[in-house]
Amino acid sequence: MAVTQDFDAIVLDLGLPGLDGSEVCRRLRDAGIATPVIMLTARGEIEDRIGGLELGADDYLVKPVSLRELEARLRAQVRRAQGGLEQTRLQVADLILDERTRSVTRAGQPIQLARLDYQLLRLLLRESPAVVSRTRLETEIWGDTPPETDSLRSHIHRLRRVLDRPFKQPLLHTVHGVGYRLAALDELSE
């Protein structure tokens, strides 16, 4: 049904009879279906969460979950989809991330990123030029179990090293006490 009809969002359990929900998600993404997918499952290990997001899920919730939280996350995914979820090329200034090929370039130069750095950059690009809070970044990247160390700061530092240092114009900005934003200087003055 998800291939032949339009839906606002899909809530997908991993423990489906006959065909695992992970395989359903993979097939949807391989077919080019951009409908937001929220995985809702009892599989709560970090590797399960990461695997689900890497397969193309837009969000991952572990049972038991509050119905209010599920509803809020559904609304958020639908809002994003209506704003252009099908867009596969994200760009700020001369920085381009292509979601189909998982490639990143700046000024035409390829940039290699580790998996979590790529996810962090993609989120910042999707929200640009808005400020994204530290809490939201940590939740989106690590779910309900953020690391005990300040890993986010390490990832931001690595991103700055490859995105900004070789170039004249910095794009990754800290908003002290709040979070981070990815924006060109002219977007910051607006």
PDB file of C-alpha atoms in Angstrom:
ATOM      1  CA  MET A   1       0.000   0.000   0.000  1.00  0.00           C
ATOM      2  CA  ALA A   2       2.830   2.421   0.795  1.00  0.00           C
ATOM      3  CA  VAL A   3       4.178   2.032  -2.744  1.00  0.00           C
ATOM      4  CA  THR A   4       0.847   2.569  -4.516  1.00  0.00           C
ATOM      5  CA  GLN A   5      -0.856   5.142  -2.262  1.00  0.00           C
ATOM      6  CA  ASP A   6       0.152   8.398  -0.602  1.00  0.00           C
ATOM      7  CA  PHE A   7       0.329   8.589   3.183  1.00  0.00           C
ATOM      8  CA  ASP A   8       1.352  11.417   5.503  1.00  0.00           C
ATOM      9  CA  ALA A   9       3.581   9.117   7.578  1.00  0.00           C
ATOM     10  CA  ILE A  10       4.174   5.439   8.349  1.00  0.00           C
ATOM     11  CA  VAL A  11       4.510   3.953  11.837  1.00  0.00           C
ATOM     12  CA  LEU A  12       6.412   0.725  11.291  1.00  0.00           C
ATOM     13  CA  ASP A  13       6.876  -2.104  13.782  1.00  0.00           C
ATOM     14  CA  LEU A  14      10.016  -4.169  13.274  1.00  0.00           C
ATOM     15  CA  GLY A  15       8.437  -7.423  14.447  1.00  0.00           C
ATOM     16  CA  LEU A  16       6.070  -7.954  11.525  1.00  0.00           C
ATOM     17  CA  PRO A  17       4.972 -11.461  10.519  1.00  0.00           C
ATOM     18  CA  GLY A  18       6.537 -12.693   7.298  1.00  0.00           C
ATOM     19  CA  LEU A  19       8.672  -9.650   6.493  1.00  0.00           C
ATOM     20  CA  ASP A  20      10.781  -7.794   9.046  1.00  0.00           C
ATOM     21  CA  GLY A  21       9.988  -4.084   9.409  1.00  0.00           C
ATOM     22  CA  SER A  22      13.638  -3.238   8.661  1.00  0.00           C
ATOM     23  CA  GLU A  23      13.281  -4.908   5.278  1.00  0.00           C
ATOM     24  CA  VAL A  24      10.012  -3.057   4.640  1.00  0.00           C
ATOM     25  CA  CYS A  25      11.763   0.254   5.367  1.00  0.00           C
ATOM     26  CA  ARG A  26      14.698  -0.627   3.120  1.00  0.00           C
ATOM     27  CA  ARG A  27      12.359  -1.568   0.266  1.00  0.00           C
ATOM     28  CA  LEU A  28      10.394   1.661   0.659  1.00  0.00           C
ATOM     29  CA  ARG A  29      13.552   3.756   0.432  1.00  0.00           C
ATOM     30  CA  ASP A  30      14.910   1.680  -2.475  1.00  0.00           C
ATOM     31  CA  ALA A  31      11.619   2.323  -4.306  1.00  0.00           C
ATOM     32  CA  GLY A  32      12.101   6.071  -3.781  1.00  0.00           C
ATOM     33  CA  ILE A  33       9.234   6.403  -1.305  1.00  0.00           C
ATOM     34  CA  ALA A  34       9.998   9.491   0.801  1.00  0.00           C
ATOM     35  CA  THR A  35       7.043   9.141   3.196  1.00  0.00           C
ATOM     36  CA  PRO A  36       8.316   9.719   6.748  1.00  0.00           C
ATOM     37  CA  VAL A  37       8.819   6.443   8.633  1.00  0.00           C
ATOM     38  CA  ILE A  38       8.794   6.165  12.405  1.00  0.00           C
ATOM     39  CA  MET A  39      10.005   2.793  13.655  1.00  0.00           C
ATOM     40  CA  LEU A  40       8.129   1.742  16.769  1.00  0.00           C
ATOM     41  CA  THR A  41       9.577  -1.356  18.361  1.00  0.00           C
ATOM     42  CA  ALA A  42      10.654  -3.149  21.514  1.00  0.00           C
ATOM     43  CA  ARG A  43      14.202  -3.418  20.108  1.00  0.00           C
ATOM     44  CA  GLY A  44      15.921  -0.710  22.080  1.00  0.00           C
ATOM     45  CA  GLU A  45      19.628  -1.452  21.794  1.00  0.00           C
ATOM     46  CA  ILE A  46      21.681   1.387  20.356  1.00  0.00           C
ATOM     47  CA  GLU A  47      22.751  -0.775  17.402  1.00  0.00           C
ATOM     48  CA  ASP A  48      19.073  -1.445  16.590  1.00  0.00           C
ATOM     49  CA  ARG A  49      18.333   2.295  16.669  1.00  0.00           C
ATOM     50  CA  ILE A  50      21.323   3.182  14.538  1.00  0.00           C
ATOM     51  CA  GLY A  51      20.505   0.389  12.099  1.00  0.00           C
ATOM     52  CA  GLY A  52      16.915   1.587  11.740  1.00  0.00           C
ATOM     53  CA  LEU A  53      17.961   5.173  11.079  1.00  0.00           C
ATOM     54  CA  GLU A  54      20.615   4.077   8.598  1.00  0.00           C
ATOM     55  CA  LEU A  55      18.014   2.017   6.716  1.00  0.00           C
ATOM     56  CA  GLY A  56      16.061   5.211   6.155  1.00  0.00           C
ATOM     57  CA  ALA A  57      13.745   5.592   9.134  1.00  0.00           C
ATOM     58  CA  ASP A  58      13.163   9.215  10.064  1.00  0.00           C
ATOM     59  CA  ASP A  59      12.630   8.480  13.741  1.00  0.00           C
ATOM     60  CA  TYR A  60      12.895   5.493  16.085  1.00  0.00           C
ATOM     61  CA  LEU A  61      10.825   4.965  19.230  1.00  0.00           C
ATOM     62  CA  VAL A  62      11.179   2.143  21.732  1.00  0.00           C
ATOM     63  CA  LYS A  63       8.109   0.618  23.369  1.00  0.00           C
ATOM     64  CA  PRO A  64       6.574   1.380  25.709  1.00  0.00           C
ATOM     65  CA  VAL A  65       6.079   4.898  24.415  1.00  0.00           C
ATOM     66  CA  SER A  66       3.680   7.633  25.340  1.00  0.00           C
ATOM     67  CA  LEU A  67       0.951   8.081  22.726  1.00  0.00           C
ATOM     68  CA  ARG A  68       1.353  11.850  23.161  1.00  0.00           C
ATOM     69  CA  GLU A  69       5.032  11.558  22.224  1.00  0.00           C
ATOM     70  CA  LEU A  70       4.232   9.373  19.217  1.00  0.00           C
ATOM     71  CA  GLU A  71       1.608  11.888  18.092  1.00  0.00           C
ATOM     72  CA  ALA A  72       4.050  14.796  18.509  1.00  0.00           C
ATOM     73  CA  ARG A  73       6.743  13.003  16.534  1.00  0.00           C
ATOM     74  CA  LEU A  74       4.252  12.137  13.798  1.00  0.00           C
ATOM     75  CA  ARG A  75       3.237  15.787  13.520  1.00  0.00           C
ATOM     76  CA  ALA A  76       6.900  16.823  13.339  1.00  0.00           C
ATOM     77  CA  GLN A  77       7.649  14.319  10.581  1.00  0.00           C
ATOM     78  CA  VAL A  78       4.603  15.388   8.572  1.00  0.00           C
ATOM     79  CA  ARG A  79       5.653  19.053   8.921  1.00  0.00           C
ATOM     80  CA  ARG A  80       9.111  18.217   7.628  1.00  0.00           C
ATOM     81  CA  ALA A  81       7.691  16.217   4.748  1.00  0.00           C
ATOM     82  CA  GLN A  82       5.422  19.051   3.700  1.00  0.00           C
ATOM     83  CA  GLY A  83       8.453  21.330   3.709  1.00  0.00           C
ATOM     84  CA  GLY A  84      10.354  19.228   1.222  1.00  0.00           C
ATOM     85  CA  LEU A  85      11.417  15.841   2.633  1.00  0.00           C
ATOM     86  CA  GLU A  86      11.835  14.587  -0.925  1.00  0.00           C
ATOM     87  CA  GLN A  87      14.686  17.020  -1.420  1.00  0.00           C
ATOM     88  CA  THR A  88      17.862  14.972  -1.667  1.00  0.00           C
ATOM     89  CA  ARG A  89      20.357  17.789  -2.114  1.00  0.00           C
ATOM     90  CA  LEU A  90      20.900  20.053   0.882  1.00  0.00           C
ATOM     91  CA  GLN A  91      22.989  23.173   0.430  1.00  0.00           C
ATOM     92  CA  VAL A  92      24.303  26.134   2.408  1.00  0.00           C
ATOM     93  CA  ALA A  93      26.639  28.453   0.485  1.00  0.00           C
ATOM     94  CA  ASP A  94      29.135  26.174  -1.305  1.00  0.00           C
ATOM     95  CA  LEU A  95      28.530  23.201   1.035  1.00  0.00           C
ATOM     96  CA  ILE A  96      26.432  20.451  -0.585  1.00  0.00           C
ATOM     97  CA  LEU A  97      25.188  17.198   0.923  1.00  0.00           C
ATOM     98  CA  ASP A  98      23.557  14.718  -1.472  1.00  0.00           C
ATOM     99  CA  GLU A  99      21.396  12.286   0.506  1.00  0.00           C
ATOM    100  CA  ARG A 100      21.062   9.817  -2.369  1.00  0.00           C
ATOM    101  CA  THR A 101      24.804   9.322  -2.762  1.00  0.00           C
ATOM    102  CA  ARG A 102      25.686  10.230   0.848  1.00  0.00           C
ATOM    103  CA  SER A 103      28.352  12.547  -0.535  1.00  0.00           C
ATOM    104  CA  VAL A 104      29.465  15.887   0.868  1.00  0.00           C
ATOM    105  CA  THR A 105      31.394  18.591  -0.979  1.00  0.00           C
ATOM    106  CA  ARG A 106      32.472  22.132  -0.232  1.00  0.00           C
ATOM    107  CA  ALA A 107      33.636  24.383  -3.057  1.00  0.00           C
ATOM    108  CA  GLY A 108      33.643  21.267  -5.220  1.00  0.00           C
ATOM    109  CA  GLN A 109      36.063  19.419  -2.927  1.00  0.00           C
ATOM    110  CA  PRO A 110      34.853  16.053  -1.567  1.00  0.00           C
ATOM    111  CA  ILE A 111      34.641  15.765   2.216  1.00  0.00           C
ATOM    112  CA  GLN A 112      34.759  12.391   3.943  1.00  0.00           C
ATOM    113  CA  LEU A 113      32.730  12.115   7.147  1.00  0.00           C
ATOM    114  CA  ALA A 114      32.222   9.409   9.751  1.00  0.00           C
ATOM    115  CA  ARG A 115      28.638   8.145  10.064  1.00  0.00           C
ATOM    116  CA  LEU A 116      27.655  10.233  13.107  1.00  0.00           C
ATOM    117  CA  ASP A 117      29.321  13.356  11.708  1.00  0.00           C
ATOM    118  CA  TYR A 118      27.329  12.875   8.490  1.00  0.00           C
ATOM    119  CA  GLN A 119      24.060  12.526  10.455  1.00  0.00           C
ATOM    120  CA  LEU A 120      24.867  15.636  12.477  1.00  0.00           C
ATOM    121  CA  LEU A 121      25.687  17.646   9.346  1.00  0.00           C
ATOM    122  CA  ARG A 122      22.518  16.459   7.600  1.00  0.00           C
ATOM    123  CA  LEU A 123      20.366  17.605  10.532  1.00  0.00           C
ATOM    124  CA  LEU A 124      22.083  20.996  10.684  1.00  0.00           C
ATOM    125  CA  LEU A 125      21.655  21.428   6.912  1.00  0.00           C
ATOM    126  CA  ARG A 126      17.969  20.481   7.040  1.00  0.00           C
ATOM    127  CA  GLU A 127      17.330  23.076   9.739  1.00  0.00           C
ATOM    128  CA  SER A 128      19.604  25.801   8.342  1.00  0.00           C
ATOM    129  CA  PRO A 129      19.772  28.674   9.095  1.00  0.00           C
ATOM    130  CA  ALA A 130      17.862  27.942  12.317  1.00  0.00           C
ATOM    131  CA  VAL A 131      19.681  27.224  15.564  1.00  0.00           C
ATOM    132  CA  VAL A 132      19.439  23.576  16.615  1.00  0.00           C
ATOM    133  CA  SER A 133      19.667  23.008  20.358  1.00  0.00           C
ATOM    134  CA  ARG A 134      22.274  20.735  21.891  1.00  0.00           C
ATOM    135  CA  THR A 135      19.476  18.659  23.401  1.00  0.00           C
ATOM    136  CA  ARG A 136      17.793  18.112  20.030  1.00  0.00           C
ATOM    137  CA  LEU A 137      21.077  17.241  18.330  1.00  0.00           C
ATOM    138  CA  GLU A 138      21.919  14.712  21.045  1.00  0.00           C
ATOM    139  CA  THR A 139      18.417  13.207  20.927  1.00  0.00           C
ATOM    140  CA  GLU A 140      18.426  12.934  17.123  1.00  0.00           C
ATOM    141  CA  ILE A 141      21.876  11.353  17.024  1.00  0.00           C
ATOM    142  CA  TRP A 142      21.890   9.168  20.148  1.00  0.00           C
ATOM    143  CA  GLY A 143      18.191   8.817  20.993  1.00  0.00           C
ATOM    144  CA  ASP A 144      17.200   8.533  24.631  1.00  0.00           C
ATOM    145  CA  THR A 145      20.668   7.340  25.668  1.00  0.00           C
ATOM    146  CA  PRO A 146      23.151  10.130  24.947  1.00  0.00           C
ATOM    147  CA  PRO A 147      26.780   9.312  25.743  1.00  0.00           C
ATOM    148  CA  GLU A 148      28.052  10.201  29.193  1.00  0.00           C
ATOM    149  CA  THR A 149      30.907  12.264  27.749  1.00  0.00           C
ATOM    150  CA  ASP A 150      30.484  15.438  25.718  1.00  0.00           C
ATOM    151  CA  SER A 151      30.662  13.591  22.411  1.00  0.00           C
ATOM    152  CA  LEU A 152      28.617  16.253  20.658  1.00  0.00           C
ATOM    153  CA  ARG A 153      31.382  18.794  21.191  1.00  0.00           C
ATOM    154  CA  SER A 154      33.920  16.342  19.697  1.00  0.00           C
ATOM    155  CA  HIS A 155      31.733  15.804  16.629  1.00  0.00           C
ATOM    156  CA  ILE A 156      31.226  19.559  16.181  1.00  0.00           C
ATOM    157  CA  HIS A 157      34.981  20.074  16.465  1.00  0.00           C
ATOM    158  CA  ARG A 158      35.624  17.432  13.755  1.00  0.00           C
ATOM    159  CA  LEU A 159      32.981  18.984  11.506  1.00  0.00           C
ATOM    160  CA  ARG A 160      34.547  22.422  11.901  1.00  0.00           C
ATOM    161  CA  ARG A 161      37.958  21.011  11.056  1.00  0.00           C
ATOM    162  CA  VAL A 162      36.784  19.648   7.677  1.00  0.00           C
ATOM    163  CA  LEU A 163      34.006  22.135   6.831  1.00  0.00           C
ATOM    164  CA  ASP A 164      35.441  25.482   7.904  1.00  0.00           C
ATOM    165  CA  ARG A 165      39.195  25.474   8.491  1.00  0.00           C
ATOM    166  CA  PRO A 166      40.278  24.937   4.859  1.00  0.00           C
ATOM    167  CA  PHE A 167      37.935  27.717   3.660  1.00  0.00           C
ATOM    168  CA  LYS A 168      37.675  31.491   4.128  1.00  0.00           C
ATOM    169  CA  GLN A 169      34.024  31.629   5.227  1.00  0.00           C
ATOM    170  CA  PRO A 170      32.982  29.630   8.306  1.00  0.00           C
ATOM    171  CA  LEU A 171      29.573  27.971   8.068  1.00  0.00           C
ATOM    172  CA  LEU A 172      29.261  26.143  11.413  1.00  0.00           C
ATOM    173  CA  HIS A 173      28.451  28.561  14.249  1.00  0.00           C
ATOM    174  CA  THR A 174      28.028  28.094  17.989  1.00  0.00           C
ATOM    175  CA  VAL A 175      25.132  29.906  19.632  1.00  0.00           C
ATOM    176  CA  HIS A 176      26.398  29.948  23.202  1.00  0.00           C
ATOM    177  CA  GLY A 177      24.054  28.433  25.742  1.00  0.00           C
ATOM    178  CA  VAL A 178      21.684  27.180  23.033  1.00  0.00           C
ATOM    179  CA  GLY A 179      23.225  25.048  20.299  1.00  0.00           C
ATOM    180  CA  TYR A 180      24.600  25.273  16.780  1.00  0.00           C
ATOM    181  CA  ARG A 181      23.618  26.551  13.374  1.00  0.00           C
ATOM    182  CA  LEU A 182      24.892  26.034   9.864  1.00  0.00           C
ATOM    183  CA  ALA A 183      24.638  29.243   7.861  1.00  0.00           C
ATOM    184  CA  ALA A 184      26.535  31.579   5.596  1.00  0.00           C
ATOM    185  CA  LEU A 185      27.478  34.961   7.096  1.00  0.00           C
ATOM    186  CA  ASP A 186      24.856  36.780   5.004  1.00  0.00           C
ATOM    187  CA  GLU A 187      22.126  34.481   6.389  1.00  0.00           C
ATOM    188  CA  LEU A 188      23.177  35.354   9.952  1.00  0.00           C
ATOM    189  CA  SER A 189      22.522  39.055   9.424  1.00  0.00           C
ATOM    190  CA  GLU A 190      18.951  38.502   8.201  1.00  0.00           C
TER     191      GLU A 190
END
